[in-house]
Amino acid sequence: MKGVFSTVVAAGLLTCTALWSQCTDQTTLENITDNVIRTGGNQVFSFSQSYVTGDYADVWTVYAAAQITLNGNALHSGSDTEDSGNTAEVYWYDALSTTGPGTFAEADQHRFTNPCGTNDYYTYNDRSLTVSKPTLTGPNNTTSAAFWYLNGAPSIDGYYVQWGPFTANPNWPGQNPTVTWSTDTPGKLMLTVDPSTLTATATSTGASSNNSGTYDIHITVSLDGFNSDPFPIYIDTPYGMTTSIAGDSCSSISRPDPGYVTDVSHGIYDLIGYTLVPITTNESLEKIQLINGYSSNNSNWNLNIAQGVWDPGDWITVPSKFIDNLWACGSLTPTPQSYNESGTNAVVNETQKFWVGSSSQFSGTCTQRGVVTLFTDHGAVTPYYTPITNQGDCAQGTVLN
Amino acid sequence: MLVLQRAAGALFIVALSASLRGAPLQNLVTSADAIVVGDVQSRIESGSNTSFQLNVQRVLTGSPPSVVPISHDWGTTGSLSVPEAVAFQAYGIWFLKHNPVSGSWDVLRAQAKGKNLFASLYYPLSPAAATSITVQGPPNTVVEPLAMALIQSAVNASGSPEFVLDALGSTDSPAVRTALRDLLANGSSRSRAVAMAALLVRGDDGAAASLESVWPTISGVAEVADVVAALRDYYRSTTSQGIGALIGIAQSAAVPAAVRQAAVWALKSIHTQGTLPFLASLLDSDDGSLRLAGAIGIAAFVNGCPAQGPSNMPSLAFLKCAGTQWATAETKAHFIFKASTPADEAAQEAFWKTWWLANQAAIVPH
């Protein structure tokens, strides 16, 4: 009988024909044990044993040998011979993190001899174990993921800064192992794990590198060091802006002349270069001041300028952009003139920064900073800097005028 | 008197108005209790409110009075803190909301452009277009006639007709297409550009095919930026005609580099099987940006990524790829979807060039 772990291959009463008058009786058993079993999340144990039990066990010589293959390739080979009732055995512990997954197969040989002339030899090759890596899948069984980082601002307008659930499958049937979650980029991604459901949710705490052409953040699940394939993630972020300026008359905004309107159109693009569809964006305005010799004594241009928030409804959807209108119309001092982008008589300037993904000032991802200047005959945004590669450049109080 | 103001104030108006600001035509029609053609001769305007009398000349839907007193809060903290009278005639289509409790009327903001500007409260309209609007049936049937009127107004618009592009939103029908094609053929240069952009957004293959010939008539106007954006970011036709038009534009010497680049960007974003031979040809280009576009497009196809477009931009679904019969661990390892370092780009381009040579016969059988 050959069981899962143990095989009794012979039993009986044999006749001694040499120096020994007797080598066996009804208690004498030849035993074989062999198998390949998984003994831990990261461990496979393969072994082969030969031994004799019962009366006369100590007169036997036993031999055990085995060859272990992984996916058909030799992994281990060895043999052992024992007497005096000892067990001949060969065994190996393999770390799956070292060997990798696949099918472990065992071929084993066993010999039992005694002085009475017995020479029993057995071979087997029916032990095998197939091990799969733990796996990690995203929502709807996706194999990659991408979501947003808005410089710490929460999800808004369909731009999600969290993604999940990611689901771990230990691929170890019948077991309930401890699954460990990790990321190779802990500075940019935080995992919230639910051990009871083997799921986790990822929250962005940073954006992917602009120098990476592909998914550069990964999460992995591990069974005592036996890891899943890294699950690729890209964390996108608003990155820069396209800005264009067009001039018009006051009548274009239903106001009487004299004066001008400068429409400043802003589009936003991401790390990849794709144009964002409408997303709540706000501006911060700092150091609003009269310049060029103008003061409250010779100017009534207002410095109480509204700071804008453009929610999706304030965007032009085709093409995707929002417009910052700079205008001066009516009886002002100094008197505004018709649009002329070459004019040089500046009256007011300010530092302007755009923050994407939030309606709160200085919150969201800063994508552009610059100086807005209102001349008597046009508005201008110059200089301006985009993309913003260091969010610290937009810190409150950092002005450009 | 302070009349300098930067639009797009920081405060929200009431919830109803906030949700509708800048909404295109379809939403406005759905939300309005009355739609009228009318004019305003003057108004009182402050940083937080504008009030005026709307003289109704034609009722399209609803039952408003012939003169509608309006007090519209726009919630700006802007500089018009002292109310001032502004004399300016504003004629066009107005979308009215009735308060059944107070009996008062307000206007829904029509245009996204100019958030806190009076001009954003209505669509300007030519008198001829106003009389052409035919309304029959329930209010929702007015969308198409209004769209037609706006398009007709754009033909001879004195200012920028760009508002038509946003007003139409996703409104589409054979009649709207015909009107846009008429505008493309007969409008001013600015109107033609707007019509071209609107048609490209709607995936109109005929418009794409005509871009090269139309270009000389629109190239000098500001609205041409809308055309380039529509081509680059919106036109995602997967028909053979559409892809052929894009390839033609990408290879045309009659349009500027920015237009050719927009066409390549669109082809890369579409990356259907039909685009692959052209994308593969880019891998032999002397221009690094074209080689990169070729590699990105082929990699996206092989790895089973959806086409990129405005609808899946927030979700980034185009980066959640499902694989194809050609996807392998190696193709995944060489997946590239954006610019990186020169060395990395060169390595990926070389891989995809080799890959294409080995697999093109299976993908594009001769």
PDB file of C-alpha atoms in Angstrom, chain A residues 23-290:
ATOM      1  CA  CYS A  23      16.006 -11.610   8.458  1.00  0.00           C
ATOM      2  CA  THR A  24      12.271 -11.137   8.681  1.00  0.00           C
ATOM      3  CA  ASP A  25       9.146 -12.210  10.356  1.00  0.00           C
ATOM      4  CA  GLN A  26       5.548 -11.112  10.207  1.00  0.00           C
ATOM      5  CA  THR A  27       6.346  -7.788  11.857  1.00  0.00           C
ATOM      6  CA  THR A  28       8.964  -6.824   9.304  1.00  0.00           C
ATOM      7  CA  LEU A  29       7.919  -4.100   6.922  1.00  0.00           C
ATOM      8  CA  GLU A  30       9.735  -2.264   4.152  1.00  0.00           C
ATOM      9  CA  ASN A  31       8.611   1.371   4.231  1.00  0.00           C
ATOM     10  CA  ILE A  32       8.827   4.109   1.660  1.00  0.00           C
ATOM     11  CA  THR A  33       7.772   7.707   2.126  1.00  0.00           C
ATOM     12  CA  ASP A  34       8.053  10.305  -0.568  1.00  0.00           C
ATOM     13  CA  ASN A  35       6.296  13.474  -1.589  1.00  0.00           C
ATOM     14  CA  VAL A  36       6.512  17.083  -2.600  1.00  0.00           C
ATOM     15  CA  ILE A  37       4.448  19.262  -0.315  1.00  0.00           C
ATOM     16  CA  ARG A  38       4.040  22.926   0.380  1.00  0.00           C
ATOM     17  CA  THR A  39       4.921  23.599   3.986  1.00  0.00           C
ATOM     18  CA  GLY A  40       4.548  27.368   3.952  1.00  0.00           C
ATOM     19  CA  GLY A  41       3.630  30.299   1.817  1.00  0.00           C
ATOM     20  CA  ASN A  42       7.194  30.459   0.588  1.00  0.00           C
ATOM     21  CA  GLN A  43       8.340  26.867   1.110  1.00  0.00           C
ATOM     22  CA  VAL A  44       8.202  23.541  -0.662  1.00  0.00           C
ATOM     23  CA  PHE A  45       9.457  20.356   1.016  1.00  0.00           C
ATOM     24  CA  SER A  46      10.451  17.375  -1.098  1.00  0.00           C
ATOM     25  CA  PHE A  47      11.715  14.134   0.369  1.00  0.00           C
ATOM     26  CA  SER A  48      12.272  10.449  -0.119  1.00  0.00           C
ATOM     27  CA  GLN A  49      12.777   7.871   2.655  1.00  0.00           C
ATOM     28  CA  SER A  50      13.379   4.173   2.919  1.00  0.00           C
ATOM     29  CA  TYR A  51      13.332   2.281   6.192  1.00  0.00           C
ATOM     30  CA  VAL A  52      12.424  -1.049   7.689  1.00  0.00           C
ATOM     31  CA  THR A  53      10.315  -1.552  10.780  1.00  0.00           C
ATOM     32  CA  GLY A  54       9.586  -4.535  12.923  1.00  0.00           C
ATOM     33  CA  ASP A  55      11.741  -7.378  14.060  1.00  0.00           C
ATOM     34  CA  TYR A  56      15.049  -7.758  12.305  1.00  0.00           C
ATOM     35  CA  ALA A  57      14.985  -4.107  11.082  1.00  0.00           C
ATOM     36  CA  ASP A  58      18.562  -3.689  12.181  1.00  0.00           C
ATOM     37  CA  VAL A  59      19.882  -6.335   9.791  1.00  0.00           C
ATOM     38  CA  TRP A  60      18.602  -4.477   6.721  1.00  0.00           C
ATOM     39  CA  THR A  61      20.414  -2.037   4.515  1.00  0.00           C
ATOM     40  CA  VAL A  62      18.175   0.634   3.012  1.00  0.00           C
ATOM     41  CA  TYR A  63      18.744   3.042   0.190  1.00  0.00           C
ATOM     42  CA  ALA A  64      16.775   6.098  -0.901  1.00  0.00           C
ATOM     43  CA  ALA A  65      17.394   8.403  -3.822  1.00  0.00           C
ATOM     44  CA  ALA A  66      15.418  11.188  -5.461  1.00  0.00           C
ATOM     45  CA  GLN A  67      15.617  13.694  -8.272  1.00  0.00           C
ATOM     46  CA  ILE A  68      13.536  16.845  -8.059  1.00  0.00           C
ATOM     47  CA  THR A  69      12.698  18.842 -11.131  1.00  0.00           C
ATOM     48  CA  LEU A  70      10.993  22.201 -11.483  1.00  0.00           C
ATOM     49  CA  ASN A  71       9.181  22.720 -14.760  1.00  0.00           C
ATOM     50  CA  GLY A  72      11.174  19.821 -16.173  1.00  0.00           C
ATOM     51  CA  ASN A  73      14.540  21.231 -15.181  1.00  0.00           C
ATOM     52  CA  ALA A  74      16.759  19.496 -12.648  1.00  0.00           C
ATOM     53  CA  LEU A  75      16.578  21.105  -9.257  1.00  0.00           C
ATOM     54  CA  HIS A  76      17.950  18.576  -6.802  1.00  0.00           C
ATOM     55  CA  SER A  77      19.400  15.075  -6.835  1.00  0.00           C
ATOM     56  CA  GLY A  78      20.771  12.877  -4.069  1.00  0.00           C
ATOM     57  CA  SER A  79      20.843   9.511  -2.380  1.00  0.00           C
ATOM     58  CA  ASP A  80      21.457   7.949   0.996  1.00  0.00           C
ATOM     59  CA  THR A  81      22.240   4.437   2.280  1.00  0.00           C
ATOM     60  CA  GLU A  82      21.713   3.379   5.864  1.00  0.00           C
ATOM     61  CA  ASP A  83      21.779   0.191   7.959  1.00  0.00           C
ATOM     62  CA  SER A  84      21.324  -0.846  11.557  1.00  0.00           C
ATOM     63  CA  GLY A  85      17.668   0.102  11.453  1.00  0.00           C
ATOM     64  CA  ASN A  86      18.261   3.672  10.386  1.00  0.00           C
ATOM     65  CA  THR A  87      16.264   5.554   7.771  1.00  0.00           C
ATOM     66  CA  ALA A  88      17.800   6.356   4.420  1.00  0.00           C
ATOM     67  CA  GLU A  89      16.529   9.685   3.342  1.00  0.00           C
ATOM     68  CA  VAL A  90      17.073  12.668   1.103  1.00  0.00           C
ATOM     69  CA  TYR A  91      15.083  15.898   1.433  1.00  0.00           C
ATOM     70  CA  TRP A  92      15.153  19.510   0.402  1.00  0.00           C
ATOM     71  CA  TYR A  93      13.452  22.677   1.508  1.00  0.00           C
ATOM     72  CA  ASP A  94      13.040  25.191  -1.275  1.00  0.00           C
ATOM     73  CA  ALA A  95      12.111  28.826  -0.970  1.00  0.00           C
ATOM     74  CA  LEU A  96       9.627  29.690  -3.681  1.00  0.00           C
ATOM     75  CA  SER A  97      10.983  33.210  -3.751  1.00  0.00           C
ATOM     76  CA  THR A  98      14.232  31.624  -4.984  1.00  0.00           C
ATOM     77  CA  THR A  99      12.993  28.864  -7.221  1.00  0.00           C
ATOM     78  CA  GLY A 100       9.970  30.594  -8.609  1.00  0.00           C
ATOM     79  CA  PRO A 101       6.620  28.951  -9.221  1.00  0.00           C
ATOM     80  CA  GLY A 102       5.827  25.967 -11.354  1.00  0.00           C
ATOM     81  CA  THR A 103       5.498  22.193 -11.158  1.00  0.00           C
ATOM     82  CA  PHE A 104       7.809  20.383  -8.793  1.00  0.00           C
ATOM     83  CA  ALA A 105       8.107  16.695  -9.703  1.00  0.00           C
ATOM     84  CA  GLU A 106       9.866  13.921  -7.845  1.00  0.00           C
ATOM     85  CA  ALA A 107      11.366  10.702  -9.156  1.00  0.00           C
ATOM     86  CA  ASP A 108      12.560   8.404  -6.383  1.00  0.00           C
ATOM     87  CA  GLN A 109      14.205   5.019  -5.996  1.00  0.00           C
ATOM     88  CA  HIS A 110      14.323   2.719  -3.021  1.00  0.00           C
ATOM     89  CA  ARG A 111      16.302  -0.419  -2.318  1.00  0.00           C
ATOM     90  CA  PHE A 112      15.998  -2.857   0.546  1.00  0.00           C
ATOM     91  CA  THR A 113      18.628  -5.546   1.052  1.00  0.00           C
ATOM     92  CA  ASN A 114      19.459  -7.960   3.810  1.00  0.00           C
ATOM     93  CA  PRO A 115      22.059 -10.642   4.455  1.00  0.00           C
ATOM     94  CA  CYS A 116      19.546 -13.279   3.679  1.00  0.00           C
ATOM     95  CA  GLY A 117      19.665 -12.338   0.011  1.00  0.00           C
ATOM     96  CA  THR A 118      16.719  -9.976  -0.316  1.00  0.00           C
ATOM     97  CA  ASN A 119      17.281  -7.206  -2.842  1.00  0.00           C
ATOM     98  CA  ASP A 120      14.033  -5.298  -3.370  1.00  0.00           C
ATOM     99  CA  TYR A 121      14.080  -2.268  -5.632  1.00  0.00           C
ATOM    100  CA  TYR A 122      11.265   0.200  -6.230  1.00  0.00           C
ATOM    101  CA  THR A 123      10.949   3.335  -8.341  1.00  0.00           C
ATOM    102  CA  TYR A 124       8.260   5.996  -8.425  1.00  0.00           C
ATOM    103  CA  ASN A 125       7.613   9.176 -10.385  1.00  0.00           C
ATOM    104  CA  ASP A 126       4.092  10.081  -9.429  1.00  0.00           C
ATOM    105  CA  ARG A 127       4.736  12.785  -6.892  1.00  0.00           C
ATOM    106  CA  SER A 128       4.320  16.368  -8.066  1.00  0.00           C
ATOM    107  CA  LEU A 129       3.134  19.749  -6.839  1.00  0.00           C
ATOM    108  CA  THR A 130       2.149  22.753  -8.895  1.00  0.00           C
ATOM    109  CA  VAL A 131       2.608  26.114  -7.231  1.00  0.00           C
ATOM    110  CA  SER A 132       1.360  29.386  -8.621  1.00  0.00           C
ATOM    111  CA  LYS A 133       2.397  32.826  -7.575  1.00  0.00           C
ATOM    112  CA  PRO A 134      -0.018  34.864  -5.554  1.00  0.00           C
ATOM    113  CA  THR A 135      -1.798  37.230  -7.892  1.00  0.00           C
ATOM    114  CA  LEU A 136      -3.036  40.752  -7.661  1.00  0.00           C
ATOM    115  CA  THR A 137      -5.836  42.177  -9.757  1.00  0.00           C
ATOM    116  CA  GLY A 138      -7.427  45.568  -9.988  1.00  0.00           C
ATOM    117  CA  PRO A 139     -11.111  46.451 -10.227  1.00  0.00           C
ATOM    118  CA  ASN A 140     -12.886  44.533 -12.988  1.00  0.00           C
ATOM    119  CA  ASN A 141      -9.908  42.192 -13.253  1.00  0.00           C
ATOM    120  CA  THR A 142      -7.685  44.868 -14.739  1.00  0.00           C
ATOM    121  CA  THR A 143      -3.973  44.239 -14.837  1.00  0.00           C
ATOM    122  CA  SER A 144      -2.815  47.824 -14.642  1.00  0.00           C
ATOM    123  CA  ALA A 145      -4.149  50.931 -12.998  1.00  0.00           C
ATOM    124  CA  ALA A 146      -3.914  54.656 -13.278  1.00  0.00           C
ATOM    125  CA  PHE A 147      -5.330  57.414 -11.159  1.00  0.00           C
ATOM    126  CA  TRP A 148      -4.555  60.942 -10.075  1.00  0.00           C
ATOM    127  CA  TYR A 149      -2.514  62.908  -7.620  1.00  0.00           C
ATOM    128  CA  LEU A 150      -3.802  66.403  -6.937  1.00  0.00           C
ATOM    129  CA  ASN A 151      -1.093  67.527  -4.553  1.00  0.00           C
ATOM    130  CA  GLY A 152      -3.018  66.261  -1.552  1.00  0.00           C
ATOM    131  CA  ALA A 153      -6.433  67.536  -2.598  1.00  0.00           C
ATOM    132  CA  PRO A 154      -9.243  64.946  -2.574  1.00  0.00           C
ATOM    133  CA  SER A 155     -10.940  63.415  -5.600  1.00  0.00           C
ATOM    134  CA  ILE A 156     -12.987  65.883  -7.603  1.00  0.00           C
ATOM    135  CA  ASP A 157     -15.003  65.996 -10.833  1.00  0.00           C
ATOM    136  CA  GLY A 158     -14.301  62.340 -11.641  1.00  0.00           C
ATOM    137  CA  TYR A 159     -10.551  62.701 -11.139  1.00  0.00           C
ATOM    138  CA  TYR A 160      -9.901  60.089  -8.479  1.00  0.00           C
ATOM    139  CA  VAL A 161      -6.940  60.129  -6.132  1.00  0.00           C
ATOM    140  CA  GLN A 162      -7.859  56.718  -4.766  1.00  0.00           C
ATOM    141  CA  TRP A 163      -8.274  53.486  -6.658  1.00  0.00           C
ATOM    142  CA  GLY A 164      -9.343  49.994  -5.834  1.00  0.00           C
ATOM    143  CA  PRO A 165     -10.153  47.577  -4.563  1.00  0.00           C
ATOM    144  CA  PHE A 166      -7.115  45.582  -5.507  1.00  0.00           C
ATOM    145  CA  THR A 167      -7.679  41.920  -4.718  1.00  0.00           C
ATOM    146  CA  ALA A 168      -5.052  39.401  -3.679  1.00  0.00           C
ATOM    147  CA  ASN A 169      -5.364  35.714  -4.496  1.00  0.00           C
ATOM    148  CA  PRO A 170      -2.826  33.607  -2.548  1.00  0.00           C
ATOM    149  CA  ASN A 171      -3.284  30.746  -5.012  1.00  0.00           C
ATOM    150  CA  TRP A 172      -2.831  28.298  -2.175  1.00  0.00           C
ATOM    151  CA  PRO A 173      -6.047  26.270  -2.080  1.00  0.00           C
ATOM    152  CA  GLY A 174      -7.365  25.303   1.264  1.00  0.00           C
ATOM    153  CA  GLN A 175      -5.085  27.625   3.142  1.00  0.00           C
ATOM    154  CA  ASN A 176      -5.669  30.981   4.743  1.00  0.00           C
ATOM    155  CA  PRO A 177      -2.235  32.514   4.743  1.00  0.00           C
ATOM    156  CA  THR A 178      -1.147  35.926   5.915  1.00  0.00           C
ATOM    157  CA  VAL A 179      -0.831  38.178   2.905  1.00  0.00           C
ATOM    158  CA  THR A 180       1.530  41.114   3.093  1.00  0.00           C
ATOM    159  CA  TRP A 181       0.999  44.130   0.860  1.00  0.00           C
ATOM    160  CA  SER A 182       3.750  46.485  -0.214  1.00  0.00           C
ATOM    161  CA  THR A 183       4.686  49.091  -2.788  1.00  0.00           C
ATOM    162  CA  ASP A 184       8.052  49.874  -4.304  1.00  0.00           C
ATOM    163  CA  THR A 185       7.268  53.571  -4.110  1.00  0.00           C
ATOM    164  CA  PRO A 186       5.962  54.271  -0.627  1.00  0.00           C
ATOM    165  CA  GLY A 187       6.506  57.988  -1.057  1.00  0.00           C
ATOM    166  CA  LYS A 188       3.879  58.158  -3.767  1.00  0.00           C
ATOM    167  CA  LEU A 189       1.295  55.584  -2.822  1.00  0.00           C
ATOM    168  CA  MET A 190      -0.369  54.509   0.407  1.00  0.00           C
ATOM    169  CA  LEU A 191      -2.198  51.222   0.772  1.00  0.00           C
ATOM    170  CA  THR A 192      -5.181  50.680   3.032  1.00  0.00           C
ATOM    171  CA  VAL A 193      -5.520  46.944   3.538  1.00  0.00           C
ATOM    172  CA  ASP A 194      -8.532  44.899   4.590  1.00  0.00           C
ATOM    173  CA  PRO A 195      -7.051  41.542   5.667  1.00  0.00           C
ATOM    174  CA  SER A 196     -10.443  39.909   6.000  1.00  0.00           C
ATOM    175  CA  THR A 197     -11.205  40.305   2.318  1.00  0.00           C
ATOM    176  CA  LEU A 198      -7.644  40.248   0.990  1.00  0.00           C
ATOM    177  CA  THR A 199      -8.253  43.620  -0.621  1.00  0.00           C
ATOM    178  CA  ALA A 200      -6.576  46.984  -0.499  1.00  0.00           C
ATOM    179  CA  THR A 201      -7.236  50.504  -1.708  1.00  0.00           C
ATOM    180  CA  ALA A 202      -4.466  52.730  -3.001  1.00  0.00           C
ATOM    181  CA  THR A 203      -4.281  56.439  -2.321  1.00  0.00           C
ATOM    182  CA  SER A 204      -1.850  58.647  -4.173  1.00  0.00           C
ATOM    183  CA  THR A 205       0.628  60.655  -2.134  1.00  0.00           C
ATOM    184  CA  GLY A 206       2.777  61.654  -5.076  1.00  0.00           C
ATOM    185  CA  ALA A 207       2.842  61.537  -8.856  1.00  0.00           C
ATOM    186  CA  SER A 208       4.725  59.297 -11.246  1.00  0.00           C
ATOM    187  CA  SER A 209       8.082  60.485 -12.477  1.00  0.00           C
ATOM    188  CA  ASN A 210       8.047  62.699 -15.499  1.00  0.00           C
ATOM    189  CA  ASN A 211      11.069  60.787 -16.775  1.00  0.00           C
ATOM    190  CA  SER A 212       9.200  57.515 -16.853  1.00  0.00           C
ATOM    191  CA  GLY A 213       7.630  56.434 -20.101  1.00  0.00           C
ATOM    192  CA  THR A 214       5.385  53.889 -18.495  1.00  0.00           C
ATOM    193  CA  TYR A 215       3.953  52.581 -15.234  1.00  0.00           C
ATOM    194  CA  ASP A 216       6.614  53.313 -12.650  1.00  0.00           C
ATOM    195  CA  ILE A 217       4.854  52.452  -9.399  1.00  0.00           C
ATOM    196  CA  HIS A 218       4.014  48.924  -8.345  1.00  0.00           C
ATOM    197  CA  ILE A 219       2.215  47.102  -5.594  1.00  0.00           C
ATOM    198  CA  THR A 220       2.924  43.535  -4.623  1.00  0.00           C
ATOM    199  CA  VAL A 221       1.425  40.930  -2.319  1.00  0.00           C
ATOM    200  CA  SER A 222       3.635  38.422  -0.581  1.00  0.00           C
ATOM    201  CA  LEU A 223       3.288  35.101   1.196  1.00  0.00           C
ATOM    202  CA  ASP A 224       6.267  35.082   3.546  1.00  0.00           C
ATOM    203  CA  GLY A 225       8.421  36.472   0.766  1.00  0.00           C
ATOM    204  CA  PHE A 226       6.856  34.640  -2.175  1.00  0.00           C
ATOM    205  CA  ASN A 227       5.724  37.617  -4.173  1.00  0.00           C
ATOM    206  CA  SER A 228       3.125  38.247  -6.804  1.00  0.00           C
ATOM    207  CA  ASP A 229       4.151  39.898 -10.008  1.00  0.00           C
ATOM    208  CA  PRO A 230       4.312  43.637  -9.431  1.00  0.00           C
ATOM    209  CA  PHE A 231       1.031  45.280 -10.335  1.00  0.00           C
ATOM    210  CA  PRO A 232       1.810  48.309 -12.486  1.00  0.00           C
ATOM    211  CA  ILE A 233       0.366  51.676 -11.564  1.00  0.00           C
ATOM    212  CA  TYR A 234       0.667  55.119 -13.057  1.00  0.00           C
ATOM    213  CA  ILE A 235      -0.191  58.135 -10.961  1.00  0.00           C
ATOM    214  CA  ASP A 236      -0.998  60.995 -13.249  1.00  0.00           C
ATOM    215  CA  THR A 237      -1.168  64.627 -12.275  1.00  0.00           C
ATOM    216  CA  PRO A 238      -2.000  67.973 -13.831  1.00  0.00           C
ATOM    217  CA  TYR A 239       1.350  69.174 -15.026  1.00  0.00           C
ATOM    218  CA  GLY A 240       1.263  72.281 -17.172  1.00  0.00           C
ATOM    219  CA  MET A 241      -0.909  74.738 -19.003  1.00  0.00           C
ATOM    220  CA  THR A 242      -1.338  76.117 -22.458  1.00  0.00           C
ATOM    221  CA  THR A 243      -2.034  79.812 -22.396  1.00  0.00           C
ATOM    222  CA  SER A 244      -3.131  82.007 -25.266  1.00  0.00           C
ATOM    223  CA  ILE A 245      -4.314  85.568 -25.397  1.00  0.00           C
ATOM    224  CA  ALA A 246      -6.835  87.309 -27.615  1.00  0.00           C
ATOM    225  CA  GLY A 247      -7.939  90.906 -27.535  1.00  0.00           C
ATOM    226  CA  ASP A 248     -11.402  92.292 -28.042  1.00  0.00           C
ATOM    227  CA  SER A 249     -13.546  95.354 -27.539  1.00  0.00           C
ATOM    228  CA  CYS A 250     -15.679  96.136 -24.529  1.00  0.00           C
ATOM    229  CA  SER A 251     -18.770  95.427 -26.568  1.00  0.00           C
ATOM    230  CA  SER A 252     -17.755  91.781 -26.656  1.00  0.00           C
ATOM    231  CA  ILE A 253     -18.648  91.630 -22.977  1.00  0.00           C
ATOM    232  CA  SER A 254     -21.698  93.832 -23.324  1.00  0.00           C
ATOM    233  CA  ARG A 255     -20.004  96.909 -21.897  1.00  0.00           C
ATOM    234  CA  PRO A 256     -19.527 100.308 -23.430  1.00  0.00           C
ATOM    235  CA  ASP A 257     -16.196 101.661 -24.598  1.00  0.00           C
ATOM    236  CA  PRO A 258     -13.614 103.005 -24.031  1.00  0.00           C
ATOM    237  CA  GLY A 259     -11.510 100.144 -22.994  1.00  0.00           C
ATOM    238  CA  TYR A 260     -10.424  96.664 -23.867  1.00  0.00           C
ATOM    239  CA  VAL A 261     -10.968  93.021 -23.137  1.00  0.00           C
ATOM    240  CA  THR A 262      -8.163  90.504 -23.019  1.00  0.00           C
ATOM    241  CA  ASP A 263      -9.319  86.910 -23.046  1.00  0.00           C
ATOM    242  CA  VAL A 264      -6.679  84.643 -21.589  1.00  0.00           C
ATOM    243  CA  SER A 265      -7.478  81.038 -22.488  1.00  0.00           C
ATOM    244  CA  HIS A 266      -5.994  78.302 -20.374  1.00  0.00           C
ATOM    245  CA  GLY A 267      -5.888  74.598 -21.087  1.00  0.00           C
ATOM    246  CA  ILE A 268      -4.353  72.085 -18.710  1.00  0.00           C
ATOM    247  CA  TYR A 269      -2.327  69.055 -19.678  1.00  0.00           C
ATOM    248  CA  ASP A 270      -1.146  66.099 -17.672  1.00  0.00           C
ATOM    249  CA  LEU A 271       2.192  64.334 -17.301  1.00  0.00           C
ATOM    250  CA  ILE A 272       1.572  62.466 -20.538  1.00  0.00           C
ATOM    251  CA  GLY A 273       0.569  65.527 -22.526  1.00  0.00           C
ATOM    252  CA  TYR A 274      -3.147  64.835 -22.761  1.00  0.00           C
ATOM    253  CA  THR A 275      -5.529  67.744 -22.377  1.00  0.00           C
ATOM    254  CA  LEU A 276      -7.636  67.585 -19.240  1.00  0.00           C
ATOM    255  CA  VAL A 277     -11.375  67.870 -19.538  1.00  0.00           C
ATOM    256  CA  PRO A 278     -13.003  70.341 -17.146  1.00  0.00           C
ATOM    257  CA  ILE A 279     -11.798  70.109 -13.568  1.00  0.00           C
ATOM    258  CA  THR A 280     -12.249  72.584 -10.764  1.00  0.00           C
ATOM    259  CA  THR A 281      -9.375  75.047 -10.809  1.00  0.00           C
ATOM    260  CA  ASN A 282      -8.632  78.118  -8.752  1.00  0.00           C
ATOM    261  CA  GLU A 283      -6.198  80.939  -8.952  1.00  0.00           C
ATOM    262  CA  SER A 284      -4.284  82.710  -6.225  1.00  0.00           C
ATOM    263  CA  LEU A 285      -3.434  86.335  -6.650  1.00  0.00           C
ATOM    264  CA  GLU A 286      -0.692  87.903  -4.574  1.00  0.00           C
ATOM    265  CA  LYS A 287       0.984  91.266  -4.333  1.00  0.00           C
ATOM    266  CA  ILE A 288      -1.664  93.142  -6.284  1.00  0.00           C
ATOM    267  CA  GLN A 289      -0.195  96.581  -6.733  1.00  0.00           C
ATOM    268  CA  LEU A 290      -0.283  99.792  -8.714  1.00  0.00           C
TER     269      LEU A 290
END
